[in-house]
Amino acid sequence: CIAYACWKIKAKHPAANIVVTPSDALVLDGDEFRRVIREALAFTADGQRIVTLGIKPTRPETGYGYIQAAGDRCVAGASGNDMEAGASVNEVIPVSSFREKPSLEVAKEYLAAGNYFWNAGIFVWNVDTILDSMRRFTPDLAAKMDEMAESFYTGREAEVVGEVFPTCEKISIDYAVMEKADYIFTIPGDFGWSDVGTWGSLWTL
């Protein structure tokens, strides 16, 4: 689905900068969320960079996946063209790895370590970066997207997509790109996020 959307955006907006976000998450602080998204868009506008938003954990949650941030840190400049130390923005940190939902004991270790963040499944990238990444890591899928793209915004699109899309490999963006690319960064955020994915999170809210 993400590939289809990005290929179609590329057809009309060749230099687009894209935000991918789940539709069923809760964000309580809209202003802070928009600020972090603007920062991520500035950082990914130039160069081969993908940002995944990391949520600063408030408890040892076992219902979320985690992002492990690397030790080396950089800061995105306001323009996104250069990384400038001391800019008044959140830190942009290289991602070391993604971790699946942990046990309670492991979640406590993540919380104590201080460099683990909840994975919100919110991604920001330039359209060229994601298309290049998929061509590199999932070439068969990219080929099918190229095949469908010839029909985009024409009367044949529904027919062609209906034929080709069901033949695409069923793979998440995490496995397809995020766990393979070495140009993944995270921006830690604190904007009242929850995916309301557990009864505990619903009760808290």
PDB file of C-alpha atoms in Angstrom:
ATOM      1  CA  CYS A   1       0.000   0.000   0.000  1.00  0.00           C
ATOM      2  CA  ILE A   2       2.820   2.395   0.861  1.00  0.00           C
ATOM      3  CA  ALA A   3       4.613   1.563  -2.383  1.00  0.00           C
ATOM      4  CA  TYR A   4       1.435   2.182  -4.413  1.00  0.00           C
ATOM      5  CA  ALA A   5       0.829   5.517  -2.702  1.00  0.00           C
ATOM      6  CA  CYS A   6       4.423   6.688  -3.159  1.00  0.00           C
ATOM      7  CA  TRP A   7       4.619   5.653  -6.815  1.00  0.00           C
ATOM      8  CA  LYS A   8       1.358   7.467  -7.496  1.00  0.00           C
ATOM      9  CA  ILE A   9       2.499  10.610  -5.652  1.00  0.00           C
ATOM     10  CA  LYS A  10       5.731  10.534  -7.665  1.00  0.00           C
ATOM     11  CA  ALA A  11       3.744  10.587 -10.910  1.00  0.00           C
ATOM     12  CA  LYS A  12       2.282  14.020 -10.103  1.00  0.00           C
ATOM     13  CA  HIS A  13       4.779  15.427  -7.611  1.00  0.00           C
ATOM     14  CA  PRO A  14       8.296  14.269  -8.622  1.00  0.00           C
ATOM     15  CA  ALA A  15      10.054  15.960  -5.681  1.00  0.00           C
ATOM     16  CA  ALA A  16       7.470  15.210  -2.997  1.00  0.00           C
ATOM     17  CA  ASN A  17       8.404  14.824   0.651  1.00  0.00           C
ATOM     18  CA  ILE A  18       6.071  12.287   2.249  1.00  0.00           C
ATOM     19  CA  VAL A  19       4.701  11.457   5.695  1.00  0.00           C
ATOM     20  CA  VAL A  20       3.323   7.960   6.300  1.00  0.00           C
ATOM     21  CA  THR A  21       1.314   7.562   9.482  1.00  0.00           C
ATOM     22  CA  PRO A  22      -1.210   5.061  10.869  1.00  0.00           C
ATOM     23  CA  SER A  23      -4.721   6.465  10.831  1.00  0.00           C
ATOM     24  CA  ASP A  24      -5.782   4.939  14.157  1.00  0.00           C
ATOM     25  CA  ALA A  25      -3.259   6.502  16.541  1.00  0.00           C
ATOM     26  CA  LEU A  26      -4.010   9.203  19.074  1.00  0.00           C
ATOM     27  CA  VAL A  27      -2.026  12.452  19.269  1.00  0.00           C
ATOM     28  CA  LEU A  28      -2.930  14.800  22.110  1.00  0.00           C
ATOM     29  CA  ASP A  29      -0.462  17.616  21.405  1.00  0.00           C
ATOM     30  CA  GLY A  30      -1.106  18.554  17.783  1.00  0.00           C
ATOM     31  CA  ASP A  31       1.193  21.579  17.809  1.00  0.00           C
ATOM     32  CA  GLU A  32       4.197  19.557  18.980  1.00  0.00           C
ATOM     33  CA  PHE A  33       3.392  16.767  16.524  1.00  0.00           C
ATOM     34  CA  ARG A  34       3.334  19.233  13.639  1.00  0.00           C
ATOM     35  CA  ARG A  35       6.614  20.765  14.813  1.00  0.00           C
ATOM     36  CA  VAL A  36       8.367  17.388  14.867  1.00  0.00           C
ATOM     37  CA  ILE A  37       6.907  16.472  11.471  1.00  0.00           C
ATOM     38  CA  ARG A  38       8.159  19.765  10.000  1.00  0.00           C
ATOM     39  CA  GLU A  39      11.598  19.003  11.395  1.00  0.00           C
ATOM     40  CA  ALA A  40      11.561  15.529   9.871  1.00  0.00           C
ATOM     41  CA  LEU A  41      10.436  16.897   6.501  1.00  0.00           C
ATOM     42  CA  ALA A  42      13.270  19.429   6.511  1.00  0.00           C
ATOM     43  CA  PHE A  43      15.793  16.706   7.325  1.00  0.00           C
ATOM     44  CA  THR A  44      14.611  14.309   4.598  1.00  0.00           C
ATOM     45  CA  ALA A  45      14.111  16.905   1.858  1.00  0.00           C
ATOM     46  CA  ASP A  46      17.716  16.579   0.669  1.00  0.00           C
ATOM     47  CA  GLY A  47      19.895  13.504   0.636  1.00  0.00           C
ATOM     48  CA  GLN A  48      19.126   9.849   1.193  1.00  0.00           C
ATOM     49  CA  ARG A  49      17.560   9.905   4.654  1.00  0.00           C
ATOM     50  CA  ILE A  50      14.540   8.226   6.203  1.00  0.00           C
ATOM     51  CA  VAL A  51      13.131   9.353   9.543  1.00  0.00           C
ATOM     52  CA  THR A  52      10.972   7.253  11.835  1.00  0.00           C
ATOM     53  CA  LEU A  53       9.461   9.075  14.793  1.00  0.00           C
ATOM     54  CA  GLY A  54      10.431   7.629  18.149  1.00  0.00           C
ATOM     55  CA  ILE A  55       8.163   8.136  21.122  1.00  0.00           C
ATOM     56  CA  LYS A  56       9.877   8.790  24.438  1.00  0.00           C
ATOM     57  CA  PRO A  57       8.693   5.900  26.633  1.00  0.00           C
ATOM     58  CA  THR A  58       6.936   6.662  29.893  1.00  0.00           C
ATOM     59  CA  ARG A  59       6.682   3.060  31.132  1.00  0.00           C
ATOM     60  CA  PRO A  60       8.097  -0.400  30.315  1.00  0.00           C
ATOM     61  CA  GLU A  61       5.434  -1.118  27.674  1.00  0.00           C
ATOM     62  CA  THR A  62       5.318  -4.657  26.252  1.00  0.00           C
ATOM     63  CA  GLY A  63       2.689  -3.863  23.634  1.00  0.00           C
ATOM     64  CA  TYR A  64       4.887  -1.703  21.380  1.00  0.00           C
ATOM     65  CA  GLY A  65       7.903  -2.344  19.214  1.00  0.00           C
ATOM     66  CA  TYR A  66      11.013  -0.310  20.014  1.00  0.00           C
ATOM     67  CA  ILE A  67      13.603   1.727  18.127  1.00  0.00           C
ATOM     68  CA  GLN A  68      17.177   1.479  19.382  1.00  0.00           C
ATOM     69  CA  ALA A  69      19.013   4.738  18.769  1.00  0.00           C
ATOM     70  CA  ALA A  70      22.729   4.710  18.038  1.00  0.00           C
ATOM     71  CA  GLY A  71      25.213   6.582  20.192  1.00  0.00           C
ATOM     72  CA  ASP A  72      26.283   9.071  17.514  1.00  0.00           C
ATOM     73  CA  ARG A  73      23.935  12.002  17.310  1.00  0.00           C
ATOM     74  CA  CYS A  74      23.391  14.826  14.883  1.00  0.00           C
ATOM     75  CA  VAL A  75      21.051  17.778  14.768  1.00  0.00           C
ATOM     76  CA  ALA A  76      19.080  18.818  11.710  1.00  0.00           C
ATOM     77  CA  GLY A  77      19.470  22.428  10.708  1.00  0.00           C
ATOM     78  CA  ALA A  78      16.325  24.447  10.159  1.00  0.00           C
ATOM     79  CA  SER A  79      16.733  24.278   6.400  1.00  0.00           C
ATOM     80  CA  GLY A  80      17.424  20.547   6.358  1.00  0.00           C
ATOM     81  CA  ASN A  81      20.332  21.148   3.981  1.00  0.00           C
ATOM     82  CA  ASP A  82      23.047  20.815   6.606  1.00  0.00           C
ATOM     83  CA  MET A  83      23.349  19.246  10.034  1.00  0.00           C
ATOM     84  CA  GLU A  84      24.191  22.123  12.344  1.00  0.00           C
ATOM     85  CA  ALA A  85      25.070  21.670  15.983  1.00  0.00           C
ATOM     86  CA  GLY A  86      23.102  23.778  18.381  1.00  0.00           C
ATOM     87  CA  ALA A  87      20.002  24.358  16.257  1.00  0.00           C
ATOM     88  CA  SER A  88      16.823  24.731  18.282  1.00  0.00           C
ATOM     89  CA  VAL A  89      15.318  21.446  17.152  1.00  0.00           C
ATOM     90  CA  ASN A  90      15.000  17.910  18.466  1.00  0.00           C
ATOM     91  CA  GLU A  91      17.975  15.642  18.044  1.00  0.00           C
ATOM     92  CA  VAL A  92      18.061  13.544  14.898  1.00  0.00           C
ATOM     93  CA  ILE A  93      19.693  10.266  15.871  1.00  0.00           C
ATOM     94  CA  PRO A  94      20.823   7.386  13.653  1.00  0.00           C
ATOM     95  CA  VAL A  95      18.866   4.180  14.260  1.00  0.00           C
ATOM     96  CA  SER A  96      20.854   1.162  15.382  1.00  0.00           C
ATOM     97  CA  SER A  97      18.074  -1.441  15.160  1.00  0.00           C
ATOM     98  CA  PHE A  98      14.375  -2.146  15.487  1.00  0.00           C
ATOM     99  CA  ARG A  99      13.201  -4.432  18.270  1.00  0.00           C
ATOM    100  CA  GLU A 100      10.018  -6.482  18.432  1.00  0.00           C
ATOM    101  CA  LYS A 101       7.580  -6.243  21.345  1.00  0.00           C
ATOM    102  CA  PRO A 102       9.640  -7.210  24.424  1.00  0.00           C
ATOM    103  CA  SER A 103       8.940  -9.077  27.620  1.00  0.00           C
ATOM    104  CA  LEU A 104       8.358  -6.931  30.699  1.00  0.00           C
ATOM    105  CA  GLU A 105      11.883  -7.580  31.955  1.00  0.00           C
ATOM    106  CA  VAL A 106      13.426  -6.529  28.625  1.00  0.00           C
ATOM    107  CA  ALA A 107      11.118  -3.495  28.417  1.00  0.00           C
ATOM    108  CA  LYS A 108      12.425  -2.387  31.822  1.00  0.00           C
ATOM    109  CA  GLU A 109      15.986  -2.705  30.501  1.00  0.00           C
ATOM    110  CA  TYR A 110      15.063  -0.588  27.463  1.00  0.00           C
ATOM    111  CA  LEU A 111      13.571   2.103  29.692  1.00  0.00           C
ATOM    112  CA  ALA A 112      16.653   2.171  31.911  1.00  0.00           C
ATOM    113  CA  ALA A 113      19.042   2.321  28.948  1.00  0.00           C
ATOM    114  CA  GLY A 114      17.608   5.628  27.772  1.00  0.00           C
ATOM    115  CA  ASN A 115      18.259   5.115  24.050  1.00  0.00           C
ATOM    116  CA  TYR A 116      15.143   3.096  23.224  1.00  0.00           C
ATOM    117  CA  PHE A 117      11.947   4.669  21.931  1.00  0.00           C
ATOM    118  CA  TRP A 118       8.513   3.320  21.123  1.00  0.00           C
ATOM    119  CA  ASN A 119       8.027   2.693  17.423  1.00  0.00           C
ATOM    120  CA  ALA A 120       4.985   4.691  16.319  1.00  0.00           C
ATOM    121  CA  GLY A 121       5.136   3.465  12.715  1.00  0.00           C
ATOM    122  CA  ILE A 122       5.352   7.064  11.469  1.00  0.00           C
ATOM    123  CA  PHE A 123       7.811   7.488   8.596  1.00  0.00           C
ATOM    124  CA  VAL A 124       9.061  10.539   6.696  1.00  0.00           C
ATOM    125  CA  TRP A 125      11.025  10.402   3.437  1.00  0.00           C
ATOM    126  CA  ASN A 126      11.553  12.000   0.082  1.00  0.00           C
ATOM    127  CA  VAL A 127       9.777  10.174  -2.728  1.00  0.00           C
ATOM    128  CA  ASP A 128      13.059   9.527  -4.569  1.00  0.00           C
ATOM    129  CA  THR A 129      14.591   8.009  -1.439  1.00  0.00           C
ATOM    130  CA  ILE A 130      11.780   5.515  -0.898  1.00  0.00           C
ATOM    131  CA  LEU A 131      11.522   4.536  -4.564  1.00  0.00           C
ATOM    132  CA  ASP A 132      15.282   4.032  -4.760  1.00  0.00           C
ATOM    133  CA  SER A 133      15.168   2.000  -1.547  1.00  0.00           C
ATOM    134  CA  MET A 134      12.426  -0.283  -2.819  1.00  0.00           C
ATOM    135  CA  ARG A 135      14.193  -0.764  -6.145  1.00  0.00           C
ATOM    136  CA  ARG A 136      17.267  -1.828  -4.183  1.00  0.00           C
ATOM    137  CA  PHE A 137      15.696  -4.010  -1.487  1.00  0.00           C
ATOM    138  CA  THR A 138      12.467  -5.256  -3.124  1.00  0.00           C
ATOM    139  CA  PRO A 139      13.119  -5.147  -6.888  1.00  0.00           C
ATOM    140  CA  ASP A 140      10.231  -7.476  -7.771  1.00  0.00           C
ATOM    141  CA  LEU A 141       7.758  -5.254  -5.946  1.00  0.00           C
ATOM    142  CA  ALA A 142       9.235  -2.141  -7.556  1.00  0.00           C
ATOM    143  CA  ALA A 143       8.851  -3.709 -10.995  1.00  0.00           C
ATOM    144  CA  LYS A 144       5.156  -4.304 -10.361  1.00  0.00           C
ATOM    145  CA  MET A 145       4.763  -0.702  -9.218  1.00  0.00           C
ATOM    146  CA  ASP A 146       6.442   0.472 -12.434  1.00  0.00           C
ATOM    147  CA  GLU A 147       4.002  -1.676 -14.387  1.00  0.00           C
ATOM    148  CA  MET A 148       1.020  -0.169 -12.600  1.00  0.00           C
ATOM    149  CA  ALA A 149       2.390   3.372 -12.848  1.00  0.00           C
ATOM    150  CA  GLU A 150       1.867   3.450 -16.605  1.00  0.00           C
ATOM    151  CA  SER A 151      -1.874   3.529 -15.949  1.00  0.00           C
ATOM    152  CA  PHE A 152      -1.941   6.064 -13.110  1.00  0.00           C
ATOM    153  CA  TYR A 153      -4.476   8.872 -13.561  1.00  0.00           C
ATOM    154  CA  THR A 154      -5.988   7.185 -16.610  1.00  0.00           C
ATOM    155  CA  GLY A 155      -9.201   5.279 -17.172  1.00  0.00           C
ATOM    156  CA  ARG A 156      -7.240   2.018 -17.063  1.00  0.00           C
ATOM    157  CA  GLU A 157      -5.849   2.448 -13.569  1.00  0.00           C
ATOM    158  CA  ALA A 158      -8.525   0.518 -11.665  1.00  0.00           C
ATOM    159  CA  GLU A 159      -8.292  -2.399 -14.080  1.00  0.00           C
ATOM    160  CA  VAL A 160      -4.488  -2.557 -14.100  1.00  0.00           C
ATOM    161  CA  VAL A 161      -4.160  -2.154 -10.345  1.00  0.00           C
ATOM    162  CA  GLY A 162      -6.858  -4.767  -9.851  1.00  0.00           C
ATOM    163  CA  GLU A 163      -4.810  -7.227 -11.879  1.00  0.00           C
ATOM    164  CA  VAL A 164      -1.279  -6.432 -10.679  1.00  0.00           C
ATOM    165  CA  PHE A 165      -1.664  -5.382  -7.046  1.00  0.00           C
ATOM    166  CA  PRO A 166      -2.902  -8.792  -5.764  1.00  0.00           C
ATOM    167  CA  THR A 167       0.246 -10.396  -7.184  1.00  0.00           C
ATOM    168  CA  CYS A 168       2.563  -8.165  -5.111  1.00  0.00           C
ATOM    169  CA  GLU A 169       4.506  -9.691  -2.252  1.00  0.00           C
ATOM    170  CA  LYS A 170       2.756  -9.121   1.088  1.00  0.00           C
ATOM    171  CA  ILE A 171       5.511  -7.501   3.106  1.00  0.00           C
ATOM    172  CA  SER A 172       5.567  -4.711   5.677  1.00  0.00           C
ATOM    173  CA  ILE A 173       7.630  -1.588   5.142  1.00  0.00           C
ATOM    174  CA  ASP A 174       9.617  -2.568   8.232  1.00  0.00           C
ATOM    175  CA  TYR A 175      10.881  -5.784   6.659  1.00  0.00           C
ATOM    176  CA  ALA A 176      11.053  -4.397   3.120  1.00  0.00           C
ATOM    177  CA  VAL A 177      13.135  -1.287   3.822  1.00  0.00           C
ATOM    178  CA  MET A 178      13.495  -0.114   7.415  1.00  0.00           C
ATOM    179  CA  GLU A 179      15.446  -3.120   8.704  1.00  0.00           C
ATOM    180  CA  LYS A 180      17.745  -3.193   5.653  1.00  0.00           C
ATOM    181  CA  ALA A 181      18.667   0.427   4.975  1.00  0.00           C
ATOM    182  CA  ASP A 182      21.597   2.081   6.762  1.00  0.00           C
ATOM    183  CA  TYR A 183      20.270   5.625   6.430  1.00  0.00           C
ATOM    184  CA  ILE A 184      17.476   5.443   8.999  1.00  0.00           C
ATOM    185  CA  PHE A 185      17.203   8.151  11.652  1.00  0.00           C
ATOM    186  CA  THR A 186      14.825   8.805  14.495  1.00  0.00           C
ATOM    187  CA  ILE A 187      13.561  12.022  16.049  1.00  0.00           C
ATOM    188  CA  PRO A 188      12.392  11.407  19.630  1.00  0.00           C
ATOM    189  CA  GLY A 189       9.031  13.024  20.229  1.00  0.00           C
ATOM    190  CA  ASP A 190       6.711  13.616  23.139  1.00  0.00           C
ATOM    191  CA  PHE A 191       3.314  14.693  21.829  1.00  0.00           C
ATOM    192  CA  GLY A 192       0.857  12.544  23.757  1.00  0.00           C
ATOM    193  CA  TRP A 193       0.963   9.601  21.338  1.00  0.00           C
ATOM    194  CA  SER A 194      -0.788   6.271  21.769  1.00  0.00           C
ATOM    195  CA  ASP A 195      -1.881   3.640  19.298  1.00  0.00           C
ATOM    196  CA  VAL A 196      -4.598   2.660  21.801  1.00  0.00           C
ATOM    197  CA  GLY A 197      -3.546  -0.907  21.057  1.00  0.00           C
ATOM    198  CA  THR A 198      -4.075  -2.382  24.508  1.00  0.00           C
ATOM    199  CA  TRP A 199      -6.784  -2.226  27.157  1.00  0.00           C
ATOM    200  CA  GLY A 200      -4.166  -0.659  29.450  1.00  0.00           C
ATOM    201  CA  SER A 201      -3.549   2.239  27.074  1.00  0.00           C
ATOM    202  CA  LEU A 202      -7.299   2.735  26.644  1.00  0.00           C
ATOM    203  CA  TRP A 203      -7.756   2.836  30.420  1.00  0.00           C
ATOM    204  CA  THR A 204      -4.921   5.346  30.788  1.00  0.00           C
ATOM    205  CA  LEU A 205      -6.602   7.617  28.225  1.00  0.00           C
TER     206      LEU A 205
END
